[in-house]
XYZ file of C-alpha atoms in Angstrom:
242
model
C 50.655 -20.660 -13.094
C 48.389 -23.282 -11.617
C 44.766 -23.509 -12.687
C 42.450 -23.906 -9.718
C 39.050 -25.436 -10.337
C 36.306 -24.447 -7.953
C 33.107 -26.417 -7.725
C 29.953 -24.914 -6.368
C 26.317 -25.865 -6.650
C 23.031 -24.110 -7.165
C 19.599 -25.692 -7.008
C 17.679 -25.388 -10.259
C 14.707 -27.487 -11.389
C 15.263 -30.019 -8.604
C 18.776 -30.862 -9.777
C 22.084 -29.605 -8.487
C 24.197 -27.949 -11.128
C 27.950 -27.855 -10.665
C 29.624 -24.766 -12.023
C 33.317 -24.802 -12.860
C 35.066 -21.512 -12.257
C 38.582 -21.690 -13.674
C 40.921 -19.149 -12.150
C 44.495 -18.740 -13.392
C 46.229 -18.064 -10.105
C 48.533 -19.954 -7.805
C 46.135 -19.669 -4.886
C 42.602 -18.340 -4.835
C 42.544 -14.736 -3.633
C 39.233 -13.313 -2.489
C 39.785 -9.767 -3.715
C 41.055 -10.615 -7.200
C 38.572 -13.420 -7.861
C 35.648 -11.267 -6.751
C 36.574 -8.477 -9.158
C 36.917 -10.935 -12.058
C 33.658 -12.674 -11.263
C 31.771 -9.400 -10.861
C 32.419 -8.440 -14.485
C 31.677 -11.908 -15.826
C 28.259 -12.787 -14.449
C 24.906 -11.248 -15.104
C 21.968 -13.416 -14.089
C 20.527 -14.028 -10.664
C 21.669 -17.628 -10.243
C 25.251 -16.778 -11.201
C 25.270 -13.903 -8.730
C 24.205 -16.376 -6.057
C 27.319 -18.413 -6.877
C 29.498 -15.288 -6.738
C 28.181 -14.407 -3.284
C 28.889 -17.924 -2.097
C 32.414 -17.920 -3.499
C 33.196 -14.572 -1.937
C 32.160 -15.872 1.467
C 34.206 -19.046 1.114
C 37.345 -17.318 -0.156
C 37.085 -14.720 2.596
C 37.060 -17.466 5.211
C 40.016 -19.145 3.542
C 41.942 -15.872 3.459
C 41.287 -15.306 7.149
C 42.815 -18.683 7.928
C 39.694 -20.505 9.041
C 40.049 -23.164 6.321
C 36.311 -23.773 6.264
C 34.901 -25.477 3.187
C 31.116 -25.783 3.339
C 29.387 -28.876 1.949
C 25.977 -29.450 0.451
C 23.822 -32.560 0.547
C 23.405 -33.943 -2.975
C 21.579 -37.142 -2.074
C 21.796 -40.334 -0.057
C 23.860 -43.431 -0.781
C 22.570 -46.996 -1.020
C 23.006 -47.355 2.745
C 20.809 -44.368 3.483
C 23.680 -42.077 4.475
C 23.747 -38.449 3.358
C 26.185 -37.683 0.529
C 27.799 -34.342 1.345
C 29.751 -32.634 -1.422
C 32.273 -29.887 -0.551
C 31.665 -26.658 -2.453
C 35.314 -26.275 -3.445
C 37.356 -28.990 -5.100
C 40.611 -29.592 -6.968
C 40.217 -30.261 -10.689
C 42.641 -32.321 -12.779
C 41.522 -31.784 -16.384
C 44.434 -31.555 -18.878
C 46.918 -32.933 -16.319
C 48.954 -36.044 -17.005
C 49.579 -38.573 -14.222
C 52.692 -36.777 -12.981
C 51.140 -33.311 -12.808
C 47.903 -34.706 -11.383
C 49.867 -36.415 -8.615
C 51.747 -33.237 -7.728
C 48.663 -31.023 -7.941
C 46.416 -33.280 -5.862
C 49.083 -33.727 -3.181
C 49.473 -29.944 -2.977
C 45.694 -29.553 -2.856
C 45.459 -31.949 0.087
C 48.249 -30.062 1.834
C 46.294 -26.834 1.324
C 43.181 -28.350 2.891
C 41.154 -29.525 -0.108
C 38.816 -32.450 0.568
C 37.352 -32.847 -2.930
C 39.144 -34.040 -6.057
C 37.630 -34.345 -9.535
C 38.932 -36.588 -12.314
C 37.533 -38.670 -15.185
C 38.055 -41.862 -17.147
C 38.756 -39.700 -20.194
C 41.364 -37.496 -18.506
C 43.924 -40.287 -18.557
C 45.317 -39.260 -15.159
C 43.488 -41.438 -12.653
C 46.619 -43.439 -11.862
C 48.295 -40.204 -10.750
C 45.235 -39.141 -8.780
C 45.014 -42.552 -7.139
C 48.685 -42.478 -6.181
C 48.181 -39.014 -4.667
C 45.258 -40.287 -2.590
C 47.378 -43.243 -1.459
C 50.466 -41.202 -0.617
C 49.178 -37.795 0.439
C 45.718 -38.173 1.925
C 46.264 -38.732 5.662
C 42.688 -38.548 6.908
C 39.902 -41.162 6.924
C 38.565 -42.135 3.505
C 35.090 -40.875 4.408
C 36.479 -37.347 4.781
C 37.500 -37.268 1.100
C 35.079 -36.662 -1.770
C 36.182 -38.267 -5.043
C 34.311 -37.523 -8.267
C 34.949 -39.212 -11.604
C 33.196 -39.667 -14.941
C 32.262 -42.291 -17.509
C 32.428 -41.369 -21.225
C 29.110 -40.595 -22.872
C 27.606 -42.860 -25.494
C 28.276 -46.057 -23.526
C 25.974 -49.012 -23.020
C 25.216 -50.158 -19.487
C 27.764 -52.990 -19.743
C 30.442 -50.575 -20.991
C 29.651 -48.276 -18.071
C 30.292 -51.076 -15.610
C 33.544 -52.113 -17.296
C 34.805 -48.519 -17.403
C 34.044 -47.954 -13.741
C 35.900 -51.111 -12.764
C 38.901 -49.455 -14.421
C 38.158 -46.193 -12.591
C 38.337 -47.940 -9.240
C 41.474 -49.910 -10.126
C 43.287 -46.765 -11.252
C 42.119 -44.735 -8.264
C 42.896 -47.626 -5.877
C 39.478 -47.224 -4.269
C 36.561 -49.477 -3.459
C 34.058 -46.738 -4.294
C 33.827 -43.134 -5.416
C 31.581 -40.512 -3.910
C 30.175 -39.483 -7.260
C 30.316 -40.802 -10.818
C 28.594 -39.197 -13.772
C 28.270 -39.660 -17.491
C 30.613 -37.125 -19.065
C 28.446 -36.059 -22.036
C 24.996 -36.908 -23.461
C 26.739 -38.760 -26.306
C 30.251 -39.720 -27.327
C 32.392 -36.664 -28.086
C 32.017 -37.155 -31.861
C 28.239 -37.469 -31.377
C 28.096 -40.680 -33.388
C 26.434 -42.554 -30.507
C 23.584 -40.310 -29.412
C 19.973 -41.195 -28.752
C 17.476 -41.114 -25.903
C 17.605 -44.906 -25.749
C 21.384 -44.971 -25.383
C 21.322 -42.266 -22.708
C 18.766 -44.309 -20.831
C 20.835 -47.485 -21.131
C 23.910 -45.642 -19.877
C 21.906 -44.309 -16.937
C 20.807 -47.825 -16.025
C 24.495 -48.737 -15.897
C 25.149 -45.879 -13.474
C 22.223 -46.979 -11.326
C 23.778 -50.465 -11.182
C 27.012 -48.940 -9.841
C 25.038 -46.975 -7.259
C 23.053 -49.977 -6.083
C 26.232 -52.062 -5.755
C 27.887 -49.334 -3.668
C 30.615 -48.620 -6.212
C 29.429 -45.006 -6.320
C 27.674 -43.184 -3.496
C 25.880 -40.857 -5.905
C 25.426 -40.592 -9.662
C 24.887 -37.754 -12.089
C 25.208 -36.262 -15.533
C 27.321 -33.620 -17.265
C 26.628 -31.131 -20.058
C 23.004 -32.303 -20.259
C 20.339 -30.022 -21.708
C 16.703 -30.128 -20.610
C 15.676 -32.730 -23.189
C 18.610 -34.967 -22.217
C 17.592 -34.732 -18.564
C 14.021 -35.631 -19.499
C 15.323 -38.765 -21.229
C 16.896 -39.860 -17.940
C 13.987 -38.922 -15.688
C 11.638 -40.949 -17.880
C 13.250 -44.228 -16.712
C 15.290 -43.337 -13.617
C 14.803 -45.218 -10.368
C 17.648 -43.140 -8.902
C 17.443 -39.457 -9.790
C 20.587 -37.614 -10.939
C 22.096 -35.650 -8.070
C 24.367 -33.416 -10.163
C 24.444 -31.935 -13.661
C 28.002 -30.705 -14.075
C 28.421 -27.620 -16.253
C 31.728 -26.123 -17.360
C 31.888 -22.374 -16.947
C 34.819 -20.109 -17.868
C 35.291 -16.534 -16.749
C 37.858 -13.933 -17.656
């Protein structure tokens, strides 16, 4: 069984929150996913996501292959950054499986792929982009992540590795993966702010068209907004149903 990761966004408190909906199915089916989602969500914002997903999956099922996008910001050249509302996730895949999955996703019509420095599969994702993506680069949305708890210089060094592994000159979005390192040994407002400055450097150099955060609570977001010259465009939140 293949795990499909669906990304969608809802506007809350002037930030866009990405919700992961992990569905254990070979292909997304509108009827089955709707019934699962209906029993899993309760609040108004989540129901908004459900309605959106139902509409998208219905279009896919009818063969229209329409994936809506949403504007999440502008890049350093003043061009709108449009993020598709459905994307292919690669968490827990090694390079081989990531390569196979991303190639199949492109064949199925996906235009958005998500990976991360910490996933250890960016070589496979990059090879899939090289071998299987047959459209212009600007038609593909690539998202990756930098580990939390990094200094600004570590952010830059890590993203150089991101781009080398992905075989790209830029990504469409890069975010810090967590408000600290996973062990939470390196966690402070000052460090979060330094890491954000590193992401802003990547944005201003054009190595990322947009920048964001992941798993950030309100106080973590406030730490960033206190010093940001480029506001976060996404706060990515993992969300399981079933």
